[in-house]
Amino acid sequence: MTVPTPKKANPARSLAMRVLGTVLESASFAAPTLDDALQQARLSARDAGLATHLVYGTLRHLPVLDAALAPLLRGPTPLHTRVLLLCGSFEKLVLGTPPHAVVNEYVTLARQGKQPPGLINAVLRRVELLGPLDPQSTLPAWLADEYRAAYGDAAPAIFQSLLEPQPLWLRLRPAGVEALEEEGGTLEPGANDMYRVQLGRPLRDSAAFRQGWAQPINPASLACVQALGDVSGQPVLDLAGGAGVKAAMLAAAGANVTSVDVVEGKHRAARRNLERLGLQARFVTADLTATPDLSPAPAVLLDAPCTGSGTLRAHPEIKLRLTPASVQELADLQGQLLDTAAQLTLPGGVLVYSVCSVTHAEGPDMVEGFLSRHPEFQPEPLPDLDVPAVPSGQGVLTVPLDGIDGFFIARMRRQD
Ligand SMILES: C[S@@+](CC[C@H](N)C(=O)[O-])C[C@H]1O[C@@H](n2cnc3c(N)ncnc32)[C@H](O)[C@@H]1O
């Protein structure tokens, strides 16, 4: 067996290996891990693009790559060796990088990272897909079933779409549109001041972001805010408000927002973000499994903690960790938070429940259970949303095609 001679590995690939190692080892999210690594490394735009593509592409295709590698490996493979094999297989089998180039690069990476170059060489030379790449086999079977139950005939197109790079969505003020165009960005306008944007450098370095003219948000996430209807001048409770993306959109719509979350650190991030946008909200730290001492409001949004199963294009690592048991655990918590949200909705007021998940238990079943526990609430049709959606029980599911996330959204009114 000839092992190619060493040279220096491409910095984009070295960085991608480190990020993938961290994501697979520590169950951390890919986005912040990659973002931190890219900030420190200061790669060229081209290398940063390659590193991003390798990290996300490998995670999106990981189950089929694992299946392709399995017949060539005996016994457990140490994490960093596995990362090299997965990413090398992604380049060879999915991106179509010439096999000799893949072997050269990954053997060099192996030597640099003190992994066995002979094994990397032998396996990457031989690895082949077990059959044509079937997008549905990049998801666990039970999760693919959930997607099929949710979206029916659209499911195959969705499976394919979940393997594509996620576009950047921004809500922009007119000044932000101008500034990004001046900086050479490509902007595709959508409804409601939303734009699909391509930039040559990180968003945080742009004037539009620094001046508070741009807010990253998925159109489906904005739809949860739209589901409340006109909130201008109204008190709105933003329950499980997290880092305040929806709080910001509610404040921008003229609402008087109180955002509640159990994690105090999220309020710090939310305050900084609202300040950047020139907006205001009130923040309260509380565990919403019990009813906090807050005045009920005429409009309440519960954007509940969830599995994130509707955001697999942006967060492909989620599908690698999710189990039916974790869905049930979160559904139990969501039920408790909905009961609290009911207490905090004024008679005659409206309650919107949303999750960025497509599982039955977190969506239609959750609302059905809630309505049977709370006969004082009635489901209501949603106002027109600016994203494609299909009916789902008493709510809707946004359709995760073209970079739109899958959200379940339901609107209920408390009777007078
Ligand atoms: C889906 S995230 C919210 C995202 C946020 N609405 C936004 O648009 O930026 C769910 C949030 O629920 C919060 N959470 C989880 N358990 C909670 C609890 N028991 N009480 C209050 N908040 C909770 C988490 O800290 C997390 O920030």
Coordinates of C-alpha atoms and ligand atoms in Angstrom, one line a residue:
M1 CA 0.0 0.0 0.0
T2 CA 1.5 3.4 -0.9
V3 CA 0.8 6.2 1.4
P4 CA 1.1 9.6 -0.3
T5 CA 3.9 12.0 0.8
P6 CA 3.0 14.7 3.4
K7 CA 2.5 18.3 2.6
K8 CA 0.6 21.0 4.6
A9 CA -3.1 20.4 4.9
N10 CA -5.6 23.1 3.7
P11 CA -6.5 25.3 6.7
A12 CA -10.2 25.1 5.8
R13 CA -10.2 21.3 6.1
S14 CA -8.1 21.4 9.4
L15 CA -10.7 23.8 10.8
A16 CA -13.6 21.7 9.6
M17 CA -12.1 18.6 11.3
R18 CA -11.7 20.5 14.6
V19 CA -15.3 21.8 14.5
L20 CA -16.8 18.4 13.5
G21 CA -14.8 16.7 16.3
T22 CA -16.2 19.2 18.9
V23 CA -19.8 18.9 17.6
L24 CA -19.8 15.1 17.5
E25 CA -17.9 14.8 20.8
S26 CA -19.7 17.3 23.0
A27 CA -23.2 17.5 21.6
S28 CA -22.6 21.2 21.0
F29 CA -24.4 23.0 18.1
A30 CA -22.5 23.4 14.9
A31 CA -23.4 27.1 14.2
P32 CA -21.8 28.7 17.3
T33 CA -18.8 26.2 17.3
L34 CA -18.1 27.0 13.6
D35 CA -18.6 30.7 14.1
D36 CA -16.1 30.8 17.0
A37 CA -13.6 28.8 15.1
L38 CA -13.9 31.0 12.0
Q39 CA -13.6 34.2 14.1
Q40 CA -10.3 33.0 15.6
A41 CA -8.9 31.6 12.4
R42 CA -9.5 34.6 10.1
L43 CA -9.5 32.4 6.9
S44 CA -10.0 33.9 3.5
A45 CA -13.7 34.2 2.4
R46 CA -13.1 31.2 0.1
D47 CA -11.6 29.0 2.8
A48 CA -14.3 30.0 5.3
G49 CA -16.9 29.0 2.6
L50 CA -15.2 25.6 2.1
A51 CA -14.9 24.9 5.9
T52 CA -18.6 25.8 6.3
H53 CA -19.6 23.5 3.4
L54 CA -17.6 20.6 4.7
V55 CA -18.9 20.9 8.3
Y56 CA -22.6 21.2 7.3
G57 CA -22.4 18.8 4.3
T58 CA -20.8 16.1 6.4
L59 CA -23.4 16.5 9.2
R60 CA -26.3 16.5 6.7
H61 CA -25.1 13.3 5.0
L62 CA -23.6 11.6 8.1
P63 CA -26.0 8.6 8.3
V64 CA -25.3 7.5 4.7
L65 CA -21.6 8.2 5.1
D66 CA -21.5 6.0 8.3
A67 CA -23.3 3.2 6.4
A68 CA -20.8 3.4 3.5
L69 CA -17.8 3.3 6.0
A70 CA -19.2 0.5 8.2
P71 CA -18.2 -2.5 6.0
L72 CA -14.6 -1.2 5.8
L73 CA -14.0 -0.7 9.5
R74 CA -13.5 -3.3 12.2
G75 CA -14.3 -2.4 15.8
P76 CA -14.9 1.1 17.2
T77 CA -13.1 4.0 15.5
P78 CA -11.6 6.8 17.6
L79 CA -13.6 10.0 17.2
H80 CA -10.9 12.0 15.3
T81 CA -10.2 9.2 12.9
R82 CA -13.9 8.9 12.3
V83 CA -14.2 12.6 11.6
L84 CA -11.5 12.4 8.9
L85 CA -13.2 9.4 7.3
L86 CA -16.6 11.0 7.4
C87 CA -15.5 14.3 5.9
G88 CA -13.2 12.6 3.3
S89 CA -16.1 10.3 2.3
F90 CA -18.4 13.3 2.0
E91 CA -15.9 15.0 -0.4
K92 CA -15.4 11.8 -2.4
L93 CA -19.0 10.5 -2.5
V94 CA -21.2 13.6 -2.4
L95 CA -19.1 16.5 -3.6
G96 CA -17.3 14.4 -6.3
T97 CA -13.8 15.7 -5.4
P98 CA -11.4 13.4 -7.4
P99 CA -10.5 10.4 -5.2
H100 CA -6.7 10.9 -5.4
A101 CA -7.1 14.5 -4.2
V102 CA -9.3 13.4 -1.3
V103 CA -6.8 10.7 -0.2
N104 CA -3.9 13.1 -0.4
E105 CA -5.6 15.8 1.6
Y106 CA -6.9 13.5 4.3
V107 CA -3.7 11.5 4.7
T108 CA -2.0 14.8 5.3
L109 CA -4.6 15.8 7.8
A110 CA -4.2 12.5 9.5
R111 CA -0.4 13.0 9.8
Q112 CA -0.9 16.5 11.2
G113 CA -3.5 15.3 13.7
K114 CA -1.6 12.2 14.7
Q115 CA -4.2 9.8 13.2
P116 CA -3.3 6.6 11.4
P117 CA -2.5 7.7 7.8
G118 CA -2.5 4.1 6.5
L119 CA -6.0 3.4 7.6
I120 CA -7.3 6.8 6.2
N121 CA -5.5 6.0 2.9
A122 CA -6.9 2.5 2.6
V123 CA -10.5 3.3 3.6
L124 CA -10.9 6.5 1.6
R125 CA -9.6 4.7 -1.5
R126 CA -12.2 2.0 -1.2
V127 CA -15.3 3.7 0.3
E128 CA -18.3 3.7 -2.0
L129 CA -22.0 4.5 -1.4
L130 CA -24.1 1.4 -0.8
G131 CA -26.6 2.4 -3.5
P132 CA -27.9 5.6 -5.0
L133 CA -28.0 8.4 -2.4
D134 CA -31.6 8.4 -1.0
P135 CA -32.2 11.6 0.9
Q136 CA -34.7 10.0 3.3
S137 CA -32.0 7.7 4.6
T138 CA -30.1 10.8 5.9
L139 CA -32.8 10.9 8.7
P140 CA -33.6 8.3 11.4
A141 CA -36.5 6.1 10.1
W142 CA -38.9 7.3 12.8
L143 CA -38.2 11.0 12.0
A144 CA -38.6 10.4 8.3
D145 CA -42.0 8.9 9.2
E146 CA -42.9 12.0 11.2
Y147 CA -42.1 14.2 8.1
R148 CA -44.2 11.9 5.8
A149 CA -47.1 12.1 8.3
A150 CA -46.8 15.9 8.4
Y151 CA -46.3 16.7 4.7
G152 CA -47.5 13.7 2.7
D153 CA -46.6 14.0 -1.0
A154 CA -44.2 16.9 -0.3
A155 CA -42.0 14.8 2.0
P156 CA -39.5 13.6 -0.7
A157 CA -38.9 17.1 -1.9
I158 CA -38.4 18.2 1.7
F159 CA -35.9 15.4 2.4
Q160 CA -33.9 16.6 -0.6
S161 CA -34.1 20.2 0.4
L162 CA -32.8 19.4 3.9
L163 CA -29.5 18.4 2.4
E164 CA -28.9 21.8 0.7
P165 CA -27.0 24.7 2.3
Q166 CA -29.2 27.0 4.3
P167 CA -29.6 30.5 2.9
L168 CA -29.2 33.6 5.0
W169 CA -32.5 35.3 5.7
L170 CA -32.6 38.9 6.9
R171 CA -35.3 41.3 7.9
L172 CA -34.0 44.6 6.6
R173 CA -34.8 48.3 7.0
P174 CA -34.5 50.3 3.7
A175 CA -31.2 51.7 4.9
G176 CA -30.0 48.1 5.4
V177 CA -30.9 47.1 1.9
E178 CA -28.9 50.0 0.5
A179 CA -25.9 49.4 2.7
L180 CA -25.7 45.7 1.9
E181 CA -26.1 46.4 -1.9
E182 CA -23.3 48.9 -1.7
E183 CA -21.1 46.3 0.0
G184 CA -21.7 44.0 -3.0
G185 CA -24.3 41.7 -1.4
T186 CA -27.0 39.9 -3.5
L187 CA -30.5 40.5 -2.2
E188 CA -33.6 38.6 -3.2
P189 CA -36.7 40.4 -1.7
G190 CA -39.6 38.5 -0.2
A191 CA -42.7 39.5 1.8
N192 CA -42.7 41.6 5.0
D193 CA -39.2 43.2 4.5
M194 CA -37.6 39.8 4.4
Y195 CA -34.6 39.2 2.1
R196 CA -32.7 36.1 1.1
V197 CA -29.1 37.4 1.1
Q198 CA -25.7 36.4 -0.1
L199 CA -22.7 38.2 1.4
G200 CA -19.0 37.9 0.7
R201 CA -18.2 38.3 4.4
P202 CA -19.7 37.7 7.8
L203 CA -22.9 39.6 8.5
R204 CA -21.6 40.9 11.8
D205 CA -18.9 42.9 9.9
S206 CA -21.4 44.7 7.8
A207 CA -22.5 48.3 8.5
A208 CA -26.2 47.2 8.0
F209 CA -25.8 44.8 11.0
R210 CA -23.8 47.2 13.2
Q211 CA -26.2 50.1 12.6
G212 CA -29.2 47.9 13.6
W213 CA -30.8 47.8 10.1
A214 CA -30.6 44.0 9.7
Q215 CA -32.0 41.1 11.8
P216 CA -31.3 37.5 10.9
I217 CA -34.6 35.6 11.2
N218 CA -36.2 32.7 9.3
P219 CA -39.5 33.6 7.5
A220 CA -41.2 30.8 9.4
S221 CA -40.0 32.3 12.7
L222 CA -41.4 35.7 11.7
A223 CA -44.7 33.9 10.9
C224 CA -45.1 33.0 14.6
V225 CA -45.1 36.8 15.4
Q226 CA -47.5 37.5 12.5
A227 CA -49.9 34.8 13.9
L228 CA -50.7 37.2 16.8
G229 CA -52.2 39.7 14.3
D230 CA -51.9 43.5 14.9
V231 CA -50.1 44.0 18.2
S232 CA -49.3 47.7 17.8
G233 CA -49.7 49.5 21.2
Q234 CA -50.7 46.3 23.0
P235 CA -49.0 44.6 26.0
V236 CA -47.6 41.3 24.7
L237 CA -46.0 38.5 26.8
D238 CA -43.2 36.7 24.9
L239 CA -42.9 33.5 26.9
A240 CA -39.8 31.4 26.6
G241 CA -38.4 34.4 24.8
G242 CA -34.8 33.2 24.7
A243 CA -32.3 35.5 23.0
G244 CA -35.3 37.7 22.0
V245 CA -35.5 37.4 18.2
K246 CA -39.3 37.3 18.3
A247 CA -39.3 39.9 21.1
A248 CA -37.4 42.2 18.7
M249 CA -39.9 41.6 15.9
L250 CA -42.9 42.2 18.3
A251 CA -41.3 45.5 19.5
A252 CA -40.7 46.5 15.9
A253 CA -44.4 46.0 15.3
G254 CA -45.1 48.5 18.1
A255 CA -46.0 46.0 20.9
N256 CA -45.2 46.7 24.6
V257 CA -43.2 43.5 25.1
T258 CA -42.4 41.6 28.3
S259 CA -40.1 38.7 27.5
V260 CA -39.8 35.8 30.0
D261 CA -37.1 33.1 30.0
V262 CA -35.6 30.8 32.7
V263 CA -32.1 31.5 31.6
E264 CA -30.9 34.9 32.7
G265 CA -27.9 34.9 30.3
K266 CA -30.3 34.9 27.3
H267 CA -31.7 38.2 28.5
R268 CA -28.3 39.8 28.3
A269 CA -28.0 38.7 24.6
A270 CA -31.6 39.8 23.9
R271 CA -30.9 43.3 25.5
R272 CA -27.8 43.8 23.5
N273 CA -29.6 42.8 20.3
L274 CA -32.6 45.1 21.0
E275 CA -30.3 47.9 21.8
R276 CA -28.5 47.4 18.5
L277 CA -31.9 47.5 16.7
G278 CA -32.9 50.6 18.7
L279 CA -35.9 48.7 20.2
Q280 CA -37.1 48.2 23.8
A281 CA -38.6 45.4 25.8
R282 CA -38.8 44.4 29.5
F283 CA -37.1 41.1 30.6
V284 CA -38.2 38.8 33.4
T285 CA -36.3 35.7 34.5
A286 CA -38.7 33.0 35.6
D287 CA -39.3 29.3 35.4
L288 CA -42.6 29.0 33.5
T289 CA -43.4 25.5 34.8
A290 CA -45.1 27.6 37.5
T291 CA -47.1 30.8 37.0
P292 CA -44.8 33.8 37.7
D293 CA -46.1 37.0 39.3
L294 CA -46.9 38.8 36.1
S295 CA -50.1 40.6 34.8
P296 CA -52.0 38.6 32.2
A297 CA -51.9 40.1 28.7
P298 CA -54.3 40.4 25.8
A299 CA -51.7 38.8 23.5
V300 CA -49.4 35.9 24.5
L301 CA -46.8 34.1 22.4
L302 CA -45.3 30.8 23.8
D303 CA -42.5 29.9 21.4
A304 CA -41.8 26.8 23.4
P305 CA -38.5 24.9 23.9
C306 CA -38.6 22.0 21.4
T307 CA -36.6 19.4 19.6
G308 CA -35.9 21.7 16.6
S309 CA -36.9 18.9 14.2
G310 CA -38.1 21.5 11.8
T311 CA -34.7 23.2 11.5
L312 CA -32.6 20.3 10.2
R313 CA -31.3 22.2 7.2
A314 CA -29.8 24.9 9.4
H315 CA -29.0 22.5 12.3
P316 CA -28.4 19.0 10.8
E317 CA -26.7 17.8 14.0
I318 CA -30.1 17.7 15.7
K319 CA -31.2 14.6 13.7
L320 CA -28.1 12.7 14.9
R321 CA -29.1 13.1 18.6
L322 CA -32.9 13.1 18.5
T323 CA -34.9 10.2 19.9
P324 CA -38.6 9.5 20.4
A325 CA -37.9 9.7 24.1
S326 CA -36.4 13.2 23.8
V327 CA -39.5 14.3 21.9
Q328 CA -41.7 13.0 24.7
E329 CA -39.6 14.8 27.4
L330 CA -40.0 18.1 25.6
A331 CA -43.7 17.5 25.0
D332 CA -44.1 17.1 28.8
L333 CA -42.4 20.4 29.4
Q334 CA -44.4 22.1 26.6
G335 CA -47.7 21.0 28.2
Q336 CA -46.6 22.6 31.5
L337 CA -45.6 25.8 29.8
L338 CA -48.9 26.0 27.9
D339 CA -50.8 25.7 31.1
T340 CA -48.8 28.6 32.5
A341 CA -49.4 30.6 29.2
A342 CA -53.2 30.0 29.7
Q343 CA -53.0 31.6 33.2
L344 CA -51.2 34.6 31.7
T345 CA -53.8 35.2 28.9
L346 CA -56.5 37.8 29.7
P347 CA -60.1 36.7 29.0
G348 CA -60.8 37.6 25.4
G349 CA -57.1 37.6 24.7
V350 CA -55.2 35.5 22.1
L351 CA -52.6 32.9 22.8
V352 CA -50.2 31.7 20.0
Y353 CA -48.3 28.5 20.6
S354 CA -45.3 27.8 18.3
V355 CA -42.4 25.3 18.1
C356 CA -39.8 24.8 15.4
S357 CA -40.6 21.2 15.2
V358 CA -42.7 18.9 13.0
T359 CA -43.4 16.0 15.3
H360 CA -47.0 15.2 16.1
A361 CA -46.4 15.2 19.9
E362 CA -45.1 18.7 20.0
G363 CA -47.6 20.2 17.5
P364 CA -51.2 19.0 16.8
D365 CA -51.3 16.5 19.8
M366 CA -50.0 19.2 22.2
V367 CA -52.8 21.6 21.2
E368 CA -55.5 19.0 21.3
G369 CA -54.4 18.0 24.8
F370 CA -54.3 21.7 25.8
L371 CA -57.8 22.4 24.4
S372 CA -59.3 19.5 26.3
R373 CA -57.7 20.6 29.6
H374 CA -58.7 24.3 28.9
P375 CA -62.3 24.5 27.6
E376 CA -62.0 28.3 28.2
F377 CA -59.9 28.4 25.0
Q378 CA -61.1 28.0 21.4
P379 CA -58.9 27.5 18.4
E380 CA -58.9 30.3 15.8
P381 CA -57.8 30.4 12.2
L382 CA -54.5 32.1 11.7
P383 CA -54.2 35.4 9.9
D384 CA -52.5 35.2 6.4
L385 CA -48.9 34.1 6.9
D386 CA -46.1 35.1 4.4
V387 CA -44.9 31.5 4.2
P388 CA -46.3 28.3 2.7
A389 CA -48.1 26.3 5.4
V390 CA -50.3 23.1 5.5
P391 CA -53.1 22.4 8.1
S392 CA -52.0 20.4 11.1
G393 CA -54.7 19.6 13.7
Q394 CA -55.9 22.9 15.1
G395 CA -52.8 24.7 13.7
V396 CA -50.6 24.8 10.7
L397 CA -47.1 23.6 9.8
T398 CA -44.9 25.8 7.7
V399 CA -43.4 23.8 4.8
P400 CA -39.6 23.3 5.1
L401 CA -38.7 23.9 1.5
D402 CA -36.4 26.6 0.0
G403 CA -34.7 27.3 3.3
I404 CA -37.9 27.9 5.2
D405 CA -38.0 26.2 8.6
G406 CA -40.7 23.8 9.7
F407 CA -42.7 25.5 12.5
F408 CA -46.0 24.3 14.0
I409 CA -48.1 27.4 14.9
A410 CA -51.6 27.5 16.5
R411 CA -53.7 30.4 17.6
M412 CA -56.3 30.1 20.4
R413 CA -58.6 32.7 22.0
R414 CA -59.6 32.7 25.7
Q415 CA -63.3 33.2 26.0
D416 CA -64.6 36.3 27.9
Ligands
LIG1 C1 -37.3 28.1 21.2 S1 -36.4 28.9 22.4 C2 -37.1 30.5 22.3 C3 -36.6 31.3 21.1 C4 -37.1 32.8 21.2 N1 -38.6 32.8 21.3 C5 -36.7 33.6 20.0 O1 -37.4 33.8 19.1 O2 -35.5 34.0 20.0 C6 -37.1 28.3 23.9 C7 -36.6 29.0 25.1 O3 -37.3 28.3 26.2 C8 -36.6 28.5 27.4 N2 -37.0 27.7 28.4 C9 -36.8 26.3 28.6 N3 -37.4 25.9 29.7 C10 -38.1 27.0 30.3 C11 -38.8 27.1 31.5 N4 -39.1 26.1 32.3 N5 -39.3 28.4 31.7 C12 -39.0 29.4 30.9 N6 -38.3 29.3 29.8 C13 -37.8 28.1 29.5 C14 -35.1 28.3 26.9 O4 -34.2 28.9 27.8 C15 -35.2 28.9 25.5 O5 -34.6 30.2 25.5

